[in-house]
Short mmCIF file of C-alpha atoms and ligand atoms in Angstrom, two decimals:
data_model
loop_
_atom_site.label_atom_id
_atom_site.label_comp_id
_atom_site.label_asym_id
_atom_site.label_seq_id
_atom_site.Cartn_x
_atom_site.Cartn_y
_atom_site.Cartn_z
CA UNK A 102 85.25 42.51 126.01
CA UNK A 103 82.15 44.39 127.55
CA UNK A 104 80.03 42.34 129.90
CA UNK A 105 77.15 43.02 128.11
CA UNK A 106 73.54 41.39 129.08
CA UNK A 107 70.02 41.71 128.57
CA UNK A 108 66.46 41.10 130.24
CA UNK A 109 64.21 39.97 127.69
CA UNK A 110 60.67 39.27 128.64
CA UNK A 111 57.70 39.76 126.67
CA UNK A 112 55.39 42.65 127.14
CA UNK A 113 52.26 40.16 127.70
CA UNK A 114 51.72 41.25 131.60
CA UNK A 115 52.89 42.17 134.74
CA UNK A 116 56.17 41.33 136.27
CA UNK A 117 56.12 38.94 138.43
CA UNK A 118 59.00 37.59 141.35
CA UNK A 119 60.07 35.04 138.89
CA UNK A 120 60.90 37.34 136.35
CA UNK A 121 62.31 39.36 138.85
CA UNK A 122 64.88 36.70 139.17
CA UNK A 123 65.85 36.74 135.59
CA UNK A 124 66.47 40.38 135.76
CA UNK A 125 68.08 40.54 138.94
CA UNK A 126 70.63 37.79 138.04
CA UNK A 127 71.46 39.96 134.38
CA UNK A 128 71.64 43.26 136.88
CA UNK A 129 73.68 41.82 139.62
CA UNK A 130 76.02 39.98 136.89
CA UNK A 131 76.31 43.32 135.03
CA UNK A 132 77.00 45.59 138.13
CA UNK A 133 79.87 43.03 138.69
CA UNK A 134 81.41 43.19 135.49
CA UNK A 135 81.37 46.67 135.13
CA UNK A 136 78.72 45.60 132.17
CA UNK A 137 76.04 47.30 130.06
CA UNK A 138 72.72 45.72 131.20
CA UNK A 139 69.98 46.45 127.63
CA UNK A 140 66.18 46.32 128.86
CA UNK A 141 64.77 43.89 125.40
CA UNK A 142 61.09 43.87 125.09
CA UNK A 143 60.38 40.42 123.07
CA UNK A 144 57.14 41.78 121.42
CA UNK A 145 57.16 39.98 117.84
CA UNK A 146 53.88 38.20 119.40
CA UNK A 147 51.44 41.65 118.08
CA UNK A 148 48.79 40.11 119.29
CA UNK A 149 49.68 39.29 123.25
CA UNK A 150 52.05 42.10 123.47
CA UNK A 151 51.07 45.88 125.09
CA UNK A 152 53.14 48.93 125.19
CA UNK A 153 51.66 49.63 129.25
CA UNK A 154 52.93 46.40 129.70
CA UNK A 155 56.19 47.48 128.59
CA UNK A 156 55.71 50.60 130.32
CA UNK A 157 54.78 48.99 133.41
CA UNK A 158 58.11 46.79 133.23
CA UNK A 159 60.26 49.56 132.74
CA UNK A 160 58.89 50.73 136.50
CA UNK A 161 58.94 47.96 137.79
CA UNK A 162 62.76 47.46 137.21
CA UNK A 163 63.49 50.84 138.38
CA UNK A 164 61.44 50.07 141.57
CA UNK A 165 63.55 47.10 141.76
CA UNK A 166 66.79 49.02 141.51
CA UNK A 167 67.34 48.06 137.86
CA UNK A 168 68.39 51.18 135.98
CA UNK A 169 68.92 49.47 131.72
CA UNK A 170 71.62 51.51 130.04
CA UNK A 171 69.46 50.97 126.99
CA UNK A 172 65.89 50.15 125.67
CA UNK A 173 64.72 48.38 123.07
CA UNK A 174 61.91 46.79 121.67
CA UNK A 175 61.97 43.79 119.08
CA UNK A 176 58.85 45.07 116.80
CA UNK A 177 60.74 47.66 116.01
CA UNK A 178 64.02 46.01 114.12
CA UNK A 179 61.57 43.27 111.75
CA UNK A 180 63.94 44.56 109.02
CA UNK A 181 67.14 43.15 110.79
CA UNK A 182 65.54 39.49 111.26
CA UNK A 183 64.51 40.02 107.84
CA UNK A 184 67.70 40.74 106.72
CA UNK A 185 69.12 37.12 108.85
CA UNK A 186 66.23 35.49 107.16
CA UNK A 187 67.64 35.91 103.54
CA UNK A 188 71.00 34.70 105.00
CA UNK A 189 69.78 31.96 106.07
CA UNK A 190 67.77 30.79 103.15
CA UNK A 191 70.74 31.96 100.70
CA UNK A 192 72.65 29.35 103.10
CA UNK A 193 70.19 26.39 102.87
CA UNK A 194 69.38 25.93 106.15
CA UNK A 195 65.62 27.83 106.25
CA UNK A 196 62.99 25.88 104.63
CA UNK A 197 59.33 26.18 103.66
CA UNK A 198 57.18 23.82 105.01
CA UNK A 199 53.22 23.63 104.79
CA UNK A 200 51.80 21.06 107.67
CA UNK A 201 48.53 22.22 109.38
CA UNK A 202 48.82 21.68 112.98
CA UNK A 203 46.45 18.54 112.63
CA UNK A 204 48.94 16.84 110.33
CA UNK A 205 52.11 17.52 112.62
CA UNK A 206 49.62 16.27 115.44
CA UNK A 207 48.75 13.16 113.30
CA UNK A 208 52.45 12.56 112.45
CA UNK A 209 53.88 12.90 115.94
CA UNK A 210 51.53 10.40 116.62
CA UNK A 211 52.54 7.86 114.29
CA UNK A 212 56.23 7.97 115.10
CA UNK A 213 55.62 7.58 118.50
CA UNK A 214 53.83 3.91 118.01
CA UNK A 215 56.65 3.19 115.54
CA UNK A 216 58.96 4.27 118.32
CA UNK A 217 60.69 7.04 116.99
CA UNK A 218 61.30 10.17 119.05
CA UNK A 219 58.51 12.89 118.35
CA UNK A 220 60.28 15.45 116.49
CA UNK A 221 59.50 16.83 113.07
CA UNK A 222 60.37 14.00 110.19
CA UNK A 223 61.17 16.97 107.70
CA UNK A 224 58.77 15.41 105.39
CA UNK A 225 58.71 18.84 103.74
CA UNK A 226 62.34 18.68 102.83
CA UNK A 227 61.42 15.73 100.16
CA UNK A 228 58.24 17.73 98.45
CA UNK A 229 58.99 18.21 94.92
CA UNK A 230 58.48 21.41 92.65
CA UNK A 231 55.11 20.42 91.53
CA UNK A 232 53.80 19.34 94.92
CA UNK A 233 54.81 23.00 96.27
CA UNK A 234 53.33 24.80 93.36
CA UNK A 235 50.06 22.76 94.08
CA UNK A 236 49.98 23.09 97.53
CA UNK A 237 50.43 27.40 96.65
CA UNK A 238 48.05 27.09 94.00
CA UNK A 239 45.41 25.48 96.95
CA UNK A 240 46.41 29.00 99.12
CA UNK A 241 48.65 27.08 101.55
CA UNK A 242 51.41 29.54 102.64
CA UNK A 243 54.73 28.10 103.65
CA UNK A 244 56.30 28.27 107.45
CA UNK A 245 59.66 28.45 107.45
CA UNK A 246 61.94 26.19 110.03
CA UNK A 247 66.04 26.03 110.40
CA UNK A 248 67.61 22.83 108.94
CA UNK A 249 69.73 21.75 112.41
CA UNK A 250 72.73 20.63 111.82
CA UNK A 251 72.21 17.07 112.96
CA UNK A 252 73.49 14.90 109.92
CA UNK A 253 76.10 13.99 107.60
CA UNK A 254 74.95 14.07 104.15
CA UNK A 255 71.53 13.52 104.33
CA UNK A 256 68.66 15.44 106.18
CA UNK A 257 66.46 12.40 106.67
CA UNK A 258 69.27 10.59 108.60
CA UNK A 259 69.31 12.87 111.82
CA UNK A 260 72.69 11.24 114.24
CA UNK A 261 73.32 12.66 117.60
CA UNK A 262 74.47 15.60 117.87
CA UNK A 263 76.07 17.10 120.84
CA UNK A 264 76.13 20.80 121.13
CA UNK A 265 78.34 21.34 124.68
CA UNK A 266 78.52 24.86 126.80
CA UNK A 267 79.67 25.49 129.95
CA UNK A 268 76.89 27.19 131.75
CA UNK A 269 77.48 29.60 134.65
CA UNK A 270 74.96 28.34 136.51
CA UNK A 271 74.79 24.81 135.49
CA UNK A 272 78.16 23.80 134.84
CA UNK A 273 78.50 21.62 131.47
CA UNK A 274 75.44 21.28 129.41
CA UNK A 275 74.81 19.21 126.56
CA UNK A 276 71.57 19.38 123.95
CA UNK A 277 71.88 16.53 121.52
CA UNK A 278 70.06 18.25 118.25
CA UNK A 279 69.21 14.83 116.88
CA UNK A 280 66.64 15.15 120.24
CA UNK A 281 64.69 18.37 118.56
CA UNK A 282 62.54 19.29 115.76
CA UNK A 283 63.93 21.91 113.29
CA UNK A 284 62.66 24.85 115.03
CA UNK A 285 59.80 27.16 113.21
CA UNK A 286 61.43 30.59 112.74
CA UNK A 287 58.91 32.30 109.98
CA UNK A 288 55.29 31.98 111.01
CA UNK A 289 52.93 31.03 108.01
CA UNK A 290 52.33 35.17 108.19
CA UNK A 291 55.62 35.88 107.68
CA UNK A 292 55.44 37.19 111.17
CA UNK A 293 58.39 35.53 114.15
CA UNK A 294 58.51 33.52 116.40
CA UNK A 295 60.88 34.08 119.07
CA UNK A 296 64.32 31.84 118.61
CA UNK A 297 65.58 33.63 115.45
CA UNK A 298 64.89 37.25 116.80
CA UNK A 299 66.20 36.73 119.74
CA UNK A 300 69.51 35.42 118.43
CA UNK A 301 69.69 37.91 116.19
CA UNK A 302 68.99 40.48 118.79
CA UNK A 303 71.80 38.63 120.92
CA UNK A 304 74.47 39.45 117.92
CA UNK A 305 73.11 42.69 116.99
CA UNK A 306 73.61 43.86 120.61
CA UNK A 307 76.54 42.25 121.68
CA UNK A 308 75.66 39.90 124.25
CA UNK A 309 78.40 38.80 125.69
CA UNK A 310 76.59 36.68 128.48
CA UNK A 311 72.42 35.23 128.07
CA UNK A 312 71.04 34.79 131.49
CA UNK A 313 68.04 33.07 131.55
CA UNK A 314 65.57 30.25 133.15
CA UNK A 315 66.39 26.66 132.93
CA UNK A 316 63.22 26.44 130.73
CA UNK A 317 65.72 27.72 127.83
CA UNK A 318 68.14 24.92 128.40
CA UNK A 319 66.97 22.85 125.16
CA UNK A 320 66.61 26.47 123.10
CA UNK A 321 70.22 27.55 124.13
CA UNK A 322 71.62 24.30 121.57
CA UNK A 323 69.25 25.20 119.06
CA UNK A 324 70.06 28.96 119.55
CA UNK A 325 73.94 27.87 119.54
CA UNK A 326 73.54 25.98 116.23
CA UNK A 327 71.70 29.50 114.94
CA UNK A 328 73.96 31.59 116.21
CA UNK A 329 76.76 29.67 114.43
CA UNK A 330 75.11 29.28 110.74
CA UNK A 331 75.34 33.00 111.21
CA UNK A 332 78.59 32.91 111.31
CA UNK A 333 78.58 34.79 114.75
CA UNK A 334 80.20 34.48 117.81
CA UNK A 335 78.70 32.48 120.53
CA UNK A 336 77.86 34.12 124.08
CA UNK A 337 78.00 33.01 127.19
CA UNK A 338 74.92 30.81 128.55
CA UNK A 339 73.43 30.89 132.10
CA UNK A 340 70.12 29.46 133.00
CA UNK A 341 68.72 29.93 136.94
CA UNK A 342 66.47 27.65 138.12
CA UNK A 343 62.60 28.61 138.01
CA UNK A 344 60.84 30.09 141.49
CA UNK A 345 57.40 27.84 142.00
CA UNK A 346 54.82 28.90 144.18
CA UNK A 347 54.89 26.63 147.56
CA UNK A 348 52.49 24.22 145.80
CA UNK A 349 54.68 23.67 143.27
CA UNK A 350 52.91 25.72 140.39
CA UNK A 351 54.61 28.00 138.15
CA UNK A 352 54.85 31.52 138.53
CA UNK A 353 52.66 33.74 135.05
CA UNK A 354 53.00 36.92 133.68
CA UNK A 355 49.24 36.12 132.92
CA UNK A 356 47.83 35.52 135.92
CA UNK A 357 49.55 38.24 137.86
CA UNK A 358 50.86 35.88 140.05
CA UNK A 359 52.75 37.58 142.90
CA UNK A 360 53.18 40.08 140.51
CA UNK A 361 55.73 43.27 141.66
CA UNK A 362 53.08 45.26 141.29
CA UNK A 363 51.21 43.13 143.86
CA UNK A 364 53.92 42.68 146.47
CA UNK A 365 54.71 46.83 146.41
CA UNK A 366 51.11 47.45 146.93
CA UNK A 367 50.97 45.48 149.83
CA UNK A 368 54.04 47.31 151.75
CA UNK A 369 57.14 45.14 150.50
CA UNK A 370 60.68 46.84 150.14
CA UNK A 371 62.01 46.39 147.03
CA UNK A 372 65.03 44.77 148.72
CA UNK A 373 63.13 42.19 150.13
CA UNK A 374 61.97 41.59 146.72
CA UNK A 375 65.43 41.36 145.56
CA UNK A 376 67.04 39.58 148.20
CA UNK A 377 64.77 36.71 148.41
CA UNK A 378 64.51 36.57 144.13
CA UNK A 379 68.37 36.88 143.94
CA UNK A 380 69.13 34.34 147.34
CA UNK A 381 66.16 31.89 147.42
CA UNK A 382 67.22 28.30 145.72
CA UNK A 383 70.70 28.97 145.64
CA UNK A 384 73.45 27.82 148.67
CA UNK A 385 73.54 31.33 150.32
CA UNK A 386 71.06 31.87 153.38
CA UNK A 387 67.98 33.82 152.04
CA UNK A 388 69.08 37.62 154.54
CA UNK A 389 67.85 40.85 153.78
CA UNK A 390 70.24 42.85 151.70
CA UNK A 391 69.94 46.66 152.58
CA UNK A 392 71.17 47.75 149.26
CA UNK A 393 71.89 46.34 145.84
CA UNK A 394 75.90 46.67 146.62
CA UNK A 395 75.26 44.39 149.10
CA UNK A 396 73.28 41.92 147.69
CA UNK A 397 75.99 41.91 145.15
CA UNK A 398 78.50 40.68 147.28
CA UNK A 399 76.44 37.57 148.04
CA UNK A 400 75.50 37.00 144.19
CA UNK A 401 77.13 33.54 143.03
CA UNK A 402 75.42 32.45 139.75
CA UNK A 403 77.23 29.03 140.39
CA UNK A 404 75.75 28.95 143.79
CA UNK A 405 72.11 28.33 142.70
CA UNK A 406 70.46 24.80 142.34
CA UNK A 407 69.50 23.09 139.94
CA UNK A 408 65.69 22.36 140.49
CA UNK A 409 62.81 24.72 141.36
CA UNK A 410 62.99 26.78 144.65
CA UNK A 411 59.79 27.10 146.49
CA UNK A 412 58.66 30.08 147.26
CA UNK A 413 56.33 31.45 149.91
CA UNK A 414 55.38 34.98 150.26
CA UNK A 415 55.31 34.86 153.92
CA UNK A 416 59.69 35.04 153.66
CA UNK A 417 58.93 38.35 152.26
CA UNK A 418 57.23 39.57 155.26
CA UNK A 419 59.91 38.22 157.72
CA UNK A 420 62.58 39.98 155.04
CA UNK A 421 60.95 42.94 155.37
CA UNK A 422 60.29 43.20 158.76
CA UNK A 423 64.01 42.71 159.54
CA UNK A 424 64.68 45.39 156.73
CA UNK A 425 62.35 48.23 158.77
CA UNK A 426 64.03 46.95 161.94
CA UNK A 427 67.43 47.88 160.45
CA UNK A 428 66.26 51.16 158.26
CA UNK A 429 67.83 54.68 159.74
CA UNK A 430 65.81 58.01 160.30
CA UNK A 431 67.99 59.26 157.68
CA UNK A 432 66.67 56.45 155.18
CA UNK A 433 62.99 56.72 156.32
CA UNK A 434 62.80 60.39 156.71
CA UNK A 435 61.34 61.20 153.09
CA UNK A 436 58.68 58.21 153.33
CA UNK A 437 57.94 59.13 156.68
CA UNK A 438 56.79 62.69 155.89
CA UNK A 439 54.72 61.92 152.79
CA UNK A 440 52.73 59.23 155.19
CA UNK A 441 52.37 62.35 157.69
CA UNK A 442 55.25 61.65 160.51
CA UNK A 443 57.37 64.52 160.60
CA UNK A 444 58.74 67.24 162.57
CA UNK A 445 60.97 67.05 166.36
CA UNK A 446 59.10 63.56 166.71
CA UNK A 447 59.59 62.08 163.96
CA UNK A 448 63.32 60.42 164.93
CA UNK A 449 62.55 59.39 167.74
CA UNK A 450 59.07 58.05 167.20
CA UNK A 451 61.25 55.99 163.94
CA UNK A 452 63.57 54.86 166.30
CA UNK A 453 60.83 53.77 169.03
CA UNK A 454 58.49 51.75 166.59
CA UNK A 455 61.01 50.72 163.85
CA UNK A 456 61.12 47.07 165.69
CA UNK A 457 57.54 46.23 165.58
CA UNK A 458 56.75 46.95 162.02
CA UNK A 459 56.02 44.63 159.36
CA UNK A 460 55.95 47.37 156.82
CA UNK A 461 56.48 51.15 156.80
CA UNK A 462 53.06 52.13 156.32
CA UNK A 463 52.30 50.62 159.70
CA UNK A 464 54.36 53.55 161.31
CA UNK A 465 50.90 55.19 160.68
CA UNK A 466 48.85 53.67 163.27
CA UNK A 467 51.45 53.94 165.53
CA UNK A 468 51.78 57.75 164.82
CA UNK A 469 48.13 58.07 165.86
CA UNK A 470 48.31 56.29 168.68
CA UNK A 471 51.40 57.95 170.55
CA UNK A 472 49.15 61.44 169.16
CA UNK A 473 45.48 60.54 169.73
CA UNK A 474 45.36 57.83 172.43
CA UNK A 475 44.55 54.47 171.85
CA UNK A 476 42.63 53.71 168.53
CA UNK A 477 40.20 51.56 170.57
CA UNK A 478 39.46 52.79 174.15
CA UNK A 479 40.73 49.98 176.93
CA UNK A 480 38.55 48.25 178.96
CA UNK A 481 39.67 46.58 182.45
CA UNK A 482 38.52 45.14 185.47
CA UNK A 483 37.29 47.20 188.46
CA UNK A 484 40.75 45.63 190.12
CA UNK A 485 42.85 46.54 187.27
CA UNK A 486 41.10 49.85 186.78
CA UNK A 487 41.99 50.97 190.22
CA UNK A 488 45.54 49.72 189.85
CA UNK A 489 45.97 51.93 186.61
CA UNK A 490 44.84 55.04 187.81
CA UNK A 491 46.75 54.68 190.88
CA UNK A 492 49.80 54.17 189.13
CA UNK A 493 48.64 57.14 187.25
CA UNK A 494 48.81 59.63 190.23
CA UNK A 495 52.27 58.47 190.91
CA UNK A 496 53.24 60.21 187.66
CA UNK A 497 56.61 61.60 187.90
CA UNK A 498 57.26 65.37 187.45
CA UNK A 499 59.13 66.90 184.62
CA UNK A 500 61.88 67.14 183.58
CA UNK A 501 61.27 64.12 181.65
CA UNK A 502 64.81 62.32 181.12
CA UNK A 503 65.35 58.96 179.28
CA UNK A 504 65.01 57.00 182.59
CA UNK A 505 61.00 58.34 182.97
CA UNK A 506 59.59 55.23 182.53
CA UNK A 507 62.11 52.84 184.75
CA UNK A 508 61.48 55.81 187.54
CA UNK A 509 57.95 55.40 186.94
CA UNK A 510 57.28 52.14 187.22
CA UNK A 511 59.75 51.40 190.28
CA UNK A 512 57.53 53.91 192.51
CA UNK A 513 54.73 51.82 190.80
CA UNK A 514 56.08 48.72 191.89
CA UNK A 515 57.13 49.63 195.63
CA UNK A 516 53.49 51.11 195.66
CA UNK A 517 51.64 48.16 194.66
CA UNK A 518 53.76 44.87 195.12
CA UNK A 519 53.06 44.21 191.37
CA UNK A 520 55.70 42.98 189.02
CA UNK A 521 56.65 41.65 185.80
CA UNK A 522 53.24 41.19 183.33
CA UNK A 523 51.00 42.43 186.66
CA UNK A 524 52.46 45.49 186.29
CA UNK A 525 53.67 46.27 183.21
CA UNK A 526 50.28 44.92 180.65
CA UNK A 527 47.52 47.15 182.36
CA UNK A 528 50.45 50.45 181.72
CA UNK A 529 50.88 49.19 178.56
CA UNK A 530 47.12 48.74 177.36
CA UNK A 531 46.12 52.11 179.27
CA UNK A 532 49.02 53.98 177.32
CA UNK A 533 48.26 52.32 174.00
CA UNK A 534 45.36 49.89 173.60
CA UNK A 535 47.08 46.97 172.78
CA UNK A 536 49.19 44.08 174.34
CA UNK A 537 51.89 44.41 172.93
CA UNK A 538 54.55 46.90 170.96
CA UNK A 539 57.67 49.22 171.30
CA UNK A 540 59.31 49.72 174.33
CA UNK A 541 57.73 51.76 176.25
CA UNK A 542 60.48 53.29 178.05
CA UNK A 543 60.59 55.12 174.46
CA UNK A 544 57.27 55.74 173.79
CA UNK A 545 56.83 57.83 177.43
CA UNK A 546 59.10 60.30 176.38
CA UNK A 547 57.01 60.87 173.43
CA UNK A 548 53.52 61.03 175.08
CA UNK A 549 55.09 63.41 177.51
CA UNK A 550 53.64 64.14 181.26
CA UNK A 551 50.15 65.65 179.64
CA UNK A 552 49.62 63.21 176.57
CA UNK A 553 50.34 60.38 179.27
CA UNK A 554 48.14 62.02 181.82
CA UNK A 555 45.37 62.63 178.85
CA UNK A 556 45.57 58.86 178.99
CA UNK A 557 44.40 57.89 182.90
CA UNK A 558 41.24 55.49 182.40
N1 LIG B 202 61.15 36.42 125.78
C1 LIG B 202 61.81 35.26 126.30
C2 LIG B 202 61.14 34.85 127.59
O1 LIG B 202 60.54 35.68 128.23
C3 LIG B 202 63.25 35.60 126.56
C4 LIG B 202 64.10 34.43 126.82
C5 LIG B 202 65.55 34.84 126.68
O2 LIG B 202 66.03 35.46 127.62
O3 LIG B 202 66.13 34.56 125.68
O4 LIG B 202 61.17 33.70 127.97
#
């Protein structure tokens, strides 16, 4: 069998980390298993759904590292659920039903003071021939909902009803179907909701394995039942735990909460994206993976826990930061050169300021300020200002080797008495107008005997 998965969010908005997740888990569980990982776009909602969102999906992934070996898009196979429809109702299990929404919320009600759990009472099940005709006749169009199989003989007498799986995240679940309403498949407009395409879909495609959030748990025994009174095989189930933000509120596609979009715009790597949605809430420490390989080598589905992981965006920063620390010439060059930093310099300068960014782009300012001087001119003390420029006049002479700056500041040193911070802070501020930053035995050789000369206060 193919390890085949899918990633199956509606086109309603933006990406966000949470979603992220979902995919990440299909991808990585995919890449392991040699699988076929199918990009779905749930989009039977017309209304809510939009193709840029789609689009905008589609790049997200691939910024992500998630390359689908296919593409689909539900609004475009109606025919197909169409087609299950008909089975189903040819099998008994699909039937019309004609509540408003006020008289499920009035009936609800009622069982609930009587006791009884707060699922649908299939009160439609028990309308005779005339009462449907009338209830046509008055323009009422029918909703359709499966018939779970939750009884013996008789609809009205529901029993428990275990359905079992063994989930790869969760380890054994159970969803009692006596616990549910028959699910709505058909809206009153003939258009559908999303259990029965997505099953379909699921058959149709082959999914071998559905990896999803633990806010499908009750669905998957529903889906199970569906899956089965259409006489298909039933997949593998996996449901991660949801990412909440470090309040405690969900994540939404609506809101654009931490959206990817978001989080690339403000300088994340997309593996510190990936390694804090794939690692965070799960038993392995939350590191930066430098590649997806490597981050699937650390993927355990079985590893992750069972409630919500908290997440705070600040761990992305710290990810990242160790990610530039880490990220070769080689690997930067490209970026480098489209932000401006390129030519004889260029690997060293990397190599120099790597350590003290948070983010790439901030290679810029640093750029500027090993060409241009200081982005804001020092200011010191008369004291400090005489100390600076003496030190300045005890420039050595080139050649410039690595050692420059250790020769330097030794002359400095026997010169002036001063050591540690005393020395070192008023070089460092002269050379680059702030307190702190790369080493600056690197940075010397950069500025070179003139640039650091250009630089005497
Ligand atoms: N469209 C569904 C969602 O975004 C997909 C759930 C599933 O993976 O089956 O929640």
């Amino acid at each position: 069998m193919t390890v085949t998965v899918r990633f199956a969010p509606s086109p309603t908005g933006r990406i966000h980390i949470g979603n992220a997740r979902t995919a990440l888990f299909n991808w990585l569980f995919a890449q392991k298993h040699k699988g076929r990982f199918i990009q779905r776009f749930d989009d039977t909602d017309t209304a809510r759904s939009k193709q840029e969102y789609a689009d905008s999906i589609l790049y997200d992934l691939h910024w992500l590292g998630i390359f689908p070996d296919a593409t689909d898009y539900q609004s475009r196979r109606i025919q197909i659920y169409d087609d299950a429809v008909e089975r189903l109702k040819k099998a008994g299990v699909l039937y019309p039903c004609y509540e408003t929404p006020e008289e499920l919320d009035l009936r609800r009600k009622i069982r609930r003071t009587r006791g009884l759990p707060p699922v649908y009472g299939r009160e439609a099940l028990t309308l005779t021939a005339k009462e449907i005709q009338d209830l046509e006749a008055d323009g009422r169009r029918p909703h359709w909902r499966f018939l779970l199989p939750n009884f013996k003989s008789d609809p009205q007498e529901p029993e428990r009803t275990d359905i079992h799986w063994n989930d790869l995240v969760r380890g054994e679940e159970t969803v009692d179907l006596a616990s549910v309403s028959d699910p709505v498949l058909v809206r009153e407009d003939g258009t559908y909701l999303y259990t029965l395409p997505s099953v379909v879909d699921d058959i149709e495609m082959g999914i071998s394995h559905v990896i999803r959030g633990d806010d499908h748990v009750t669905n998957t025994g529903v889906q199970i039942a569906l899956f089965k009174a259409l006489g298909a095989d039933v997949p593998a189930f996996g449901h991660h735990n949801l990412l909440t933000t470090t309040t405690g509120e969900g994540l939404s596609k609506r809101t654009g909460s931490l959206s990817i979009e978001g989080l690339r715009s403000d300088g994340i790597e997309p593996m510190a994206v990936a390694s804090l949605a794939v690692l965070i809430g799960t038993s392995e420490n939350v590191q930066p993976m430098a590649t997806m390989a490597e981050l699937a080598g650390h993927f355990n589905p079985a590893a992750t826990s069972k409630s919500a992981a908290k997440f705070d965006p600040e761990e992305l920063v710290v990810l990242n930061r160790a990610l530039m620390h880490s990220l070769s010439f080689a690997d930067a060059r490209d970026r480098l050169a489209i932000l401006g930093i390129s030519g004889d310099k260029a690997e060293p300068f990397w190599n120099a300021v790597r350590g003290n960014l948070d983010r790439l782009s901030d290679a810029v300012s640093w750029w500027r300020i090993v060409h241009e001087g200081p982005l804001e001119k020092p200011e010191f003390e008369p004291e400090e200002l005489q100390f600076v420029r003496e030190a300045f006049d005890l420039l050595p002479d080139e050649p410039w080797t690595a050692t420059v700056w250790k020769d330097w500041t030794n002359k400095v040193k026997e010169a002036s008495g001063r050591k540690g911070k005393a020395l070192f802070l008023p070089l460092r501020l002269a050379l680059t107008g702030l307190v702190s930053g790369p080493e600056l035995a690197d940075l010397l050789p950069l500025l070179g005997r003139e640039g650091t000369l250009a630089r005497r206060p």
